[in-house]
XYZ file of C-alpha atoms in Angstrom:
492
model
C 51.690 -70.506 3.809
C 55.528 -70.239 3.230
C 57.442 -72.231 5.972
C 59.387 -69.749 8.578
C 63.146 -69.751 8.310
C 65.062 -72.169 10.625
C 66.182 -68.638 12.069
C 63.109 -67.253 12.792
C 61.569 -69.762 14.326
C 64.992 -70.413 16.448
C 64.456 -67.147 17.638
C 60.922 -67.436 19.232
C 62.033 -70.976 20.566
C 64.316 -69.109 22.898
C 62.231 -65.992 23.704
C 59.625 -68.219 24.714
C 61.379 -70.192 26.145
C 63.431 -67.479 28.292
C 59.994 -65.696 28.398
C 61.119 -62.472 26.866
C 58.823 -60.481 25.619
C 59.752 -58.587 22.155
C 59.492 -55.340 23.488
C 62.452 -55.929 26.042
C 65.128 -57.650 23.446
C 63.971 -54.355 21.470
C 65.343 -51.981 24.196
C 68.098 -54.370 24.648
C 69.019 -53.542 20.947
C 68.346 -50.329 20.689
C 65.733 -51.392 17.827
C 61.723 -51.008 16.381
C 59.157 -53.415 18.122
C 58.140 -54.245 14.860
C 61.844 -55.045 13.831
C 61.955 -58.251 16.497
C 58.160 -58.766 15.487
C 59.174 -59.289 11.604
C 62.106 -61.430 12.759
C 60.362 -63.900 15.235
C 57.733 -64.135 12.384
C 59.955 -64.628 9.393
C 59.286 -61.684 7.412
C 63.010 -60.772 7.305
C 66.334 -61.687 8.783
C 68.699 -59.323 10.480
C 71.116 -57.148 7.743
C 74.364 -58.823 7.549
C 75.753 -55.530 7.847
C 74.248 -55.815 11.652
C 74.438 -58.833 12.351
C 77.208 -60.028 14.448
C 75.840 -57.005 17.156
C 72.503 -57.948 16.455
C 73.037 -61.920 17.245
C 75.532 -60.865 20.009
C 72.685 -58.951 21.491
C 69.817 -61.287 21.598
C 72.637 -63.364 22.759
C 73.005 -62.116 25.751
C 69.810 -60.536 25.923
C 68.239 -63.886 26.177
C 70.979 -65.381 28.704
C 70.907 -62.873 31.059
C 67.171 -62.314 31.175
C 65.379 -65.357 31.151
C 63.331 -66.598 33.877
C 64.689 -68.483 36.247
C 62.831 -71.971 34.873
C 63.338 -70.572 31.492
C 67.377 -70.041 32.164
C 67.299 -74.046 33.685
C 65.951 -75.401 30.449
C 67.733 -73.184 27.989
C 70.661 -74.351 29.704
C 69.836 -78.010 29.888
C 69.201 -77.711 25.620
C 72.223 -76.694 25.263
C 74.694 -78.543 28.580
C 76.037 -76.178 29.691
C 76.686 -74.563 33.339
C 76.042 -71.477 33.787
C 75.049 -67.370 31.741
C 78.227 -66.703 30.630
C 78.314 -71.132 28.687
C 75.129 -69.987 27.789
C 74.979 -67.000 25.890
C 78.578 -68.605 23.626
C 75.818 -71.618 23.567
C 72.982 -69.754 21.873
C 75.545 -67.726 19.845
C 76.280 -70.084 18.257
C 73.611 -71.512 17.545
C 71.976 -68.293 16.071
C 75.399 -67.247 13.781
C 74.366 -70.674 12.265
C 70.778 -70.865 11.768
C 71.155 -66.988 10.576
C 73.960 -67.898 7.848
C 71.852 -70.890 6.857
C 68.625 -69.021 6.190
C 70.679 -66.464 4.564
C 72.149 -69.237 1.766
C 68.827 -70.499 1.564
C 67.760 -67.030 0.341
C 71.058 -66.899 -2.309
C 71.186 -70.527 -3.577
C 70.740 -70.846 -7.190
C 68.995 -74.615 -7.443
C 66.483 -77.273 -8.374
C 63.580 -77.886 -6.407
C 62.815 -81.289 -6.543
C 59.652 -81.338 -3.875
C 58.487 -79.775 -1.163
C 62.310 -78.776 0.915
C 64.158 -81.464 -1.501
C 66.735 -79.194 -3.207
C 69.279 -80.608 -6.053
C 72.309 -79.647 -7.632
C 74.391 -81.358 -10.604
C 77.803 -80.840 -9.007
C 78.958 -79.088 -6.364
C 83.024 -78.815 -5.598
C 83.592 -80.569 -2.181
C 83.963 -77.300 -0.387
C 80.851 -76.245 -0.805
C 79.330 -79.853 -0.079
C 80.892 -79.185 3.085
C 79.318 -76.118 3.895
C 76.018 -77.490 3.385
C 76.509 -80.211 5.877
C 77.059 -77.924 8.549
C 73.112 -77.700 8.932
C 72.376 -75.076 12.159
C 70.846 -78.733 13.791
C 73.922 -79.832 14.599
C 74.293 -76.830 16.845
C 71.466 -78.927 18.946
C 73.229 -80.937 21.794
C 70.104 -82.979 24.015
C 69.446 -85.757 21.635
C 71.358 -85.731 18.042
C 71.093 -88.769 16.012
C 73.810 -88.953 12.903
C 74.602 -91.626 10.229
C 76.828 -91.089 7.856
C 78.571 -92.971 4.869
C 81.609 -91.485 2.875
C 84.756 -92.380 0.890
C 86.038 -90.044 3.442
C 89.923 -91.321 2.710
C 89.699 -90.545 -1.151
C 89.101 -86.873 -0.090
C 91.791 -83.999 0.063
C 93.414 -83.925 3.022
C 91.944 -80.760 3.836
C 88.355 -81.609 3.277
C 88.487 -84.983 5.315
C 89.699 -82.814 8.367
C 86.557 -80.082 8.130
C 84.318 -82.833 7.496
C 85.761 -84.471 11.754
C 85.914 -80.950 12.339
C 82.454 -79.585 11.950
C 81.148 -82.128 14.119
C 82.075 -80.169 16.972
C 78.927 -79.072 18.883
C 79.339 -74.925 20.124
C 82.530 -73.953 21.280
C 84.324 -73.868 24.861
C 83.128 -77.175 26.634
C 84.927 -79.876 27.448
C 81.233 -82.242 28.571
C 81.048 -85.222 26.777
C 77.578 -85.217 24.979
C 75.984 -88.816 25.848
C 73.027 -87.896 23.859
C 74.971 -87.205 20.274
C 75.201 -90.310 18.369
C 77.143 -90.522 15.291
C 77.958 -93.615 13.190
C 80.233 -93.123 10.615
C 81.111 -95.846 7.643
C 84.366 -95.195 5.209
C 85.836 -97.365 1.865
C 88.756 -99.111 4.260
C 89.720 -99.786 0.743
C 94.121 -99.688 2.049
C 95.274 -100.031 -2.166
C 96.685 -96.503 -1.770
C 97.084 -95.718 2.080
C 99.400 -93.437 3.350
C 99.938 -95.571 6.094
C 101.826 -92.886 8.508
C 99.456 -89.809 7.353
C 96.055 -91.736 7.170
C 96.584 -93.583 10.555
C 97.316 -90.660 12.564
C 94.415 -89.060 10.778
C 92.268 -92.198 12.337
C 93.996 -91.630 15.634
C 93.174 -87.776 15.604
C 89.292 -88.731 14.434
C 88.735 -90.776 17.669
C 90.225 -88.432 20.108
C 88.370 -85.549 18.001
C 85.251 -87.753 18.374
C 85.557 -88.625 22.430
C 83.020 -86.184 23.511
C 80.075 -87.755 21.683
C 78.654 -91.636 20.851
C 80.786 -91.870 18.510
C 80.874 -95.372 16.372
C 83.059 -96.004 13.315
C 82.548 -99.023 10.882
C 84.288 -99.933 7.265
C 82.552 -101.020 4.350
C 83.802 -100.977 0.825
C 80.036 -100.493 -0.226
C 81.260 -97.277 0.748
C 83.191 -96.924 -2.147
C 82.164 -93.031 -4.251
C 79.194 -92.039 -1.385
C 79.182 -89.206 0.390
C 75.952 -89.677 2.365
C 75.515 -87.779 5.998
C 71.841 -87.653 7.176
C 70.163 -86.780 10.923
C 67.323 -88.544 12.206
C 63.978 -86.838 11.623
C 66.223 -83.090 10.082
C 68.332 -82.921 7.912
C 70.184 -85.103 5.149
C 72.801 -84.142 1.957
C 73.491 -87.190 -0.403
C 75.530 -87.290 -3.571
C 78.663 -89.515 -5.425
C 82.152 -89.039 -4.962
C 84.117 -87.917 -8.496
C 87.053 -86.841 -7.046
C 89.340 -85.784 -4.116
C 87.426 -82.277 -4.368
C 84.145 -82.772 -6.115
C 80.635 -84.678 -5.768
C 77.736 -84.706 -8.167
C 73.896 -85.257 -8.306
C 74.014 -84.162 -4.359
C 70.520 -83.316 -2.953
C 70.000 -81.722 0.221
C 66.238 -82.422 2.225
C 64.787 -81.664 5.368
C 61.650 -83.359 4.976
C 61.664 -86.321 7.590
C 60.640 -89.564 5.382
C 63.181 -88.672 3.171
C 65.763 -88.315 5.917
C 65.038 -91.273 7.702
C 65.202 -93.497 4.117
C 68.849 -92.429 4.280
C 69.288 -92.605 8.212
C 67.770 -96.648 7.914
C 70.175 -97.130 4.854
C 73.261 -96.625 6.363
C 71.529 -98.157 10.048
C 71.547 -101.431 8.135
C 75.576 -101.455 6.986
C 76.184 -100.532 10.969
C 76.534 -104.229 12.487
C 79.642 -105.251 15.431
C 81.309 -107.143 12.403
C 82.298 -104.263 10.602
C 82.757 -102.102 13.717
C 86.816 -100.932 12.855
C 86.772 -100.595 17.114
C 85.116 -101.806 19.766
C 85.028 -99.340 22.663
C 85.642 -100.185 26.541
C 86.939 -99.251 29.187
C 90.297 -99.052 31.791
C 88.513 -101.169 34.136
C 86.801 -103.368 31.756
C 90.593 -104.685 30.618
C 92.026 -104.680 33.864
C 88.837 -106.876 34.919
C 88.824 -108.809 32.179
C 92.686 -109.555 31.758
C 92.891 -108.241 28.530
C 95.873 -105.803 30.128
C 97.956 -108.372 31.089
C 96.839 -110.452 27.850
C 98.289 -107.763 25.380
C 101.726 -107.555 27.748
C 101.794 -111.199 27.189
C 100.805 -111.328 23.498
C 103.621 -112.063 21.330
C 105.161 -109.275 18.974
C 104.490 -106.460 21.620
C 104.911 -102.755 19.958
C 104.302 -100.080 22.084
C 103.641 -96.374 20.708
C 103.555 -93.942 24.214
C 101.955 -90.481 22.956
C 101.461 -89.867 26.939
C 103.281 -91.552 29.785
C 101.357 -94.028 31.690
C 101.670 -96.117 34.984
C 103.967 -98.987 32.785
C 107.345 -97.226 34.018
C 105.897 -96.713 37.734
C 109.109 -98.215 40.401
C 107.757 -100.328 43.111
C 107.913 -97.508 45.843
C 106.458 -94.609 43.822
C 103.923 -97.148 42.587
C 103.014 -97.626 46.089
C 102.951 -93.384 46.832
C 99.789 -93.265 44.324
C 97.752 -95.812 45.103
C 97.958 -95.022 48.977
C 96.935 -91.281 47.637
C 94.033 -92.760 45.415
C 90.431 -91.342 46.261
C 87.677 -93.752 47.494
C 85.752 -94.293 44.176
C 89.042 -94.863 42.088
C 90.229 -97.580 44.516
C 86.729 -99.168 44.053
C 87.084 -99.391 40.151
C 89.251 -102.751 40.797
C 91.100 -103.996 44.320
C 93.693 -102.492 45.324
C 95.741 -106.242 45.801
C 94.197 -106.577 41.605
C 96.550 -103.685 41.347
C 99.452 -104.873 42.318
C 99.925 -108.344 40.818
C 99.298 -105.989 37.552
C 101.771 -103.676 38.284
C 104.221 -106.765 39.119
C 103.255 -108.429 35.802
C 104.049 -105.443 33.967
C 107.493 -104.958 36.074
C 108.515 -108.440 34.930
C 107.915 -107.743 31.170
C 109.544 -104.737 31.398
C 112.702 -106.084 32.482
C 112.603 -109.776 30.784
C 110.861 -109.426 27.349
C 111.626 -108.057 23.534
C 109.190 -105.481 23.635
C 109.245 -102.675 20.691
C 109.458 -98.882 22.445
C 108.403 -95.770 20.491
C 108.075 -92.515 22.351
C 106.611 -89.239 21.483
C 109.568 -86.627 22.313
C 106.410 -84.369 24.176
C 105.350 -86.795 26.147
C 108.894 -86.446 28.149
C 108.372 -82.679 28.027
C 104.515 -83.042 29.067
C 105.451 -85.105 32.255
C 108.677 -82.723 32.740
C 106.084 -79.360 32.705
C 102.854 -80.768 33.495
C 103.781 -83.287 35.688
C 100.624 -85.005 34.632
C 100.832 -89.335 35.093
C 98.092 -91.390 33.096
C 97.487 -93.748 35.536
C 95.430 -96.307 34.559
C 93.588 -93.688 32.701
C 93.372 -91.051 35.970
C 95.274 -88.316 35.790
C 97.519 -88.254 38.460
C 99.551 -84.771 39.356
C 103.074 -86.134 40.310
C 105.579 -83.801 41.976
C 108.979 -82.902 40.710
C 110.951 -85.307 42.904
C 108.644 -87.829 41.588
C 108.521 -87.385 38.047
C 112.657 -87.604 38.347
C 112.470 -90.499 39.960
C 110.633 -91.752 37.017
C 112.313 -90.678 34.534
C 115.435 -92.031 36.678
C 113.715 -96.145 36.863
C 112.809 -95.677 33.280
C 116.458 -95.250 32.016
C 117.157 -97.797 34.842
C 115.316 -100.680 32.992
C 116.182 -99.304 29.290
C 120.273 -100.389 30.758
C 118.819 -103.382 32.245
C 117.309 -105.463 29.122
C 119.301 -104.821 26.116
C 116.530 -106.832 24.501
C 113.849 -103.323 24.615
C 114.543 -101.630 21.180
C 113.926 -98.049 21.487
C 112.819 -94.741 19.522
C 112.518 -91.398 20.249
C 110.075 -89.381 17.789
C 111.551 -85.890 17.278
C 108.835 -83.610 16.861
C 105.342 -84.043 14.618
C 104.730 -86.839 12.039
C 102.128 -84.917 10.330
C 101.912 -81.250 10.106
C 98.192 -81.269 10.025
C 98.117 -82.131 13.285
C 99.623 -79.761 15.656
C 97.409 -78.809 18.407
C 95.695 -82.795 18.980
C 98.224 -84.593 21.442
C 99.181 -87.697 20.771
C 97.708 -91.427 21.583
C 99.329 -94.354 22.842
C 98.767 -97.354 20.806
C 99.665 -100.853 22.158
C 99.845 -103.323 19.503
C 100.113 -107.058 19.838
C 99.802 -110.138 17.836
C 96.769 -111.002 20.044
C 94.908 -107.696 20.989
C 95.733 -104.654 19.802
C 93.907 -101.189 21.086
C 94.429 -97.541 21.679
C 94.265 -95.607 24.569
C 93.251 -91.896 24.479
C 94.316 -89.389 26.340
C 91.483 -86.385 26.423
C 89.986 -85.116 28.993
C 86.208 -86.132 27.576
C 87.518 -89.937 27.269
C 88.125 -90.900 30.484
C 88.245 -94.654 30.907
C 87.903 -94.704 26.424
C 89.765 -97.182 25.170
C 89.265 -98.309 21.329
C 89.908 -102.094 20.578
C 91.180 -102.521 16.727
C 87.619 -105.350 15.697
C 89.609 -105.710 12.322
C 91.935 -107.413 10.329
C 92.159 -104.691 8.261
C 92.593 -102.298 10.611
C 94.996 -104.486 12.260
C 97.122 -104.717 9.076
C 96.824 -100.738 8.552
C 98.387 -100.164 11.992
C 101.168 -102.600 11.868
C 102.466 -101.022 8.949
C 101.897 -98.261 10.360
C 104.280 -98.529 13.326
C 106.783 -100.485 10.738
C 107.195 -97.247 8.355
C 107.390 -94.767 11.794
C 110.196 -97.549 13.335
C 111.882 -97.161 10.203
C 111.992 -93.599 9.966
C 115.038 -91.743 8.773
C 117.330 -90.334 11.940
C 115.846 -86.915 10.860
C 112.933 -87.333 12.347
C 112.821 -90.577 14.444
C 115.891 -91.282 16.633
C 116.745 -94.797 16.666
C 120.459 -94.429 18.638
C 120.098 -95.313 22.340
C 122.688 -93.130 24.039
C 121.375 -90.500 22.501
C 118.174 -91.419 23.604
C 119.404 -91.670 26.708
C 120.573 -88.386 26.993
C 117.611 -86.574 25.889
C 116.252 -88.429 28.664
C 118.757 -87.239 31.089
C 118.245 -83.532 29.581
C 114.670 -83.288 30.393
C 115.624 -84.622 34.521
C 117.856 -81.654 34.335
C 115.119 -79.472 32.970
C 112.960 -80.459 35.923
C 115.375 -80.047 38.369
C 115.636 -76.467 37.159
C 111.938 -75.680 37.279
C 111.614 -77.477 40.922
C 114.155 -74.802 42.088
C 112.502 -71.790 40.608
C 109.596 -72.785 41.869
């Protein structure tokens, strides 16, 4: 018996779970009930001309006509909170399955056995399209392993690969049951230290909504393998920046899991490029202070944090903290850490780089990252914060400053800049994202430490058109931002 296409299987599951009869959906879509039956049993799929109208109608009907029990189950399946989000998630899933079923009908492929297909060669663009398997829309449980020579690809293709891991749109929910492990070739001989490092930082930000583990292995050279446990696998050889050969795809469970186990065998703690931690762990284990005291400190500030708070403003924020936030670490300990930070800023030699939008974002939104808790400062508090920063810069002439004006890489215009703290003992990224509360990424390999060292040096030494080094100009910029805050407060 011929196997039903994935679109029909999904439609059948959605209708059964929602408790929706064929004739009800037929009435909603104003179609004969025989069409619904054929879609459900896999004899046909909707035509391309009516695709958007039909799939939108199906999504609306299921999300709004499901039984109470069925709606609860579907919301759990898609990890959404209400009928509107459920309708969006169902529509996204139906579109993915529909496109996949349609492409399967059109493909000219060589079958190597049941549900296993071989392509002698593919442009990387087409390979990525085939990676966009509909199973990625599932968020209740998903286990992915990938081994890719990612940094050898053209920029546009590696960005597409990272972007395609997104679950259904319109949500900032953290999907703890979506596990993704990626192994890349960390051969940095041809590394573009600015572009490639910023790509890595942005990938970590992009993946903060799922359980993401990032590994480095030279065994990944020339490989491009992506597999979802029990569901789907695609593998091939990367022959240049935009072409791969000997591509095999399969939905056969045992074949998928052979690839899955192969990649999993490469994933151990020693191969991790970054170790995930939390701000609480950094504070409790004294690693936060250890990083401050380490030799050769270099800070890249993508957003404003507690580091530059004056004593009185620090006390105001602590006194207003919620009880659960206080319990993360004792108030006395926070004061001790704050005093240590203040002393280091007043007396130590630190190289400090700021993205200019770190100042402008604070001016407009008032959002301050206080040990990874988001605090909204009043206009008066924002002015006090920046005034104190100017005092620190003027009093400690051993502080070296740079201001990054604009974007270093145009490909990443709409992703927030992150904070990077580098030293000779402990280096880490501090992600600024709704889904990454308390997420710290500690550099775990000597190669990655070298890459970030070189990244910082190249940015630090860029020409004045991109990175301003004149201290008076930087102070002037901060005063200009302060004037903007004053104007905003008067308008309010």
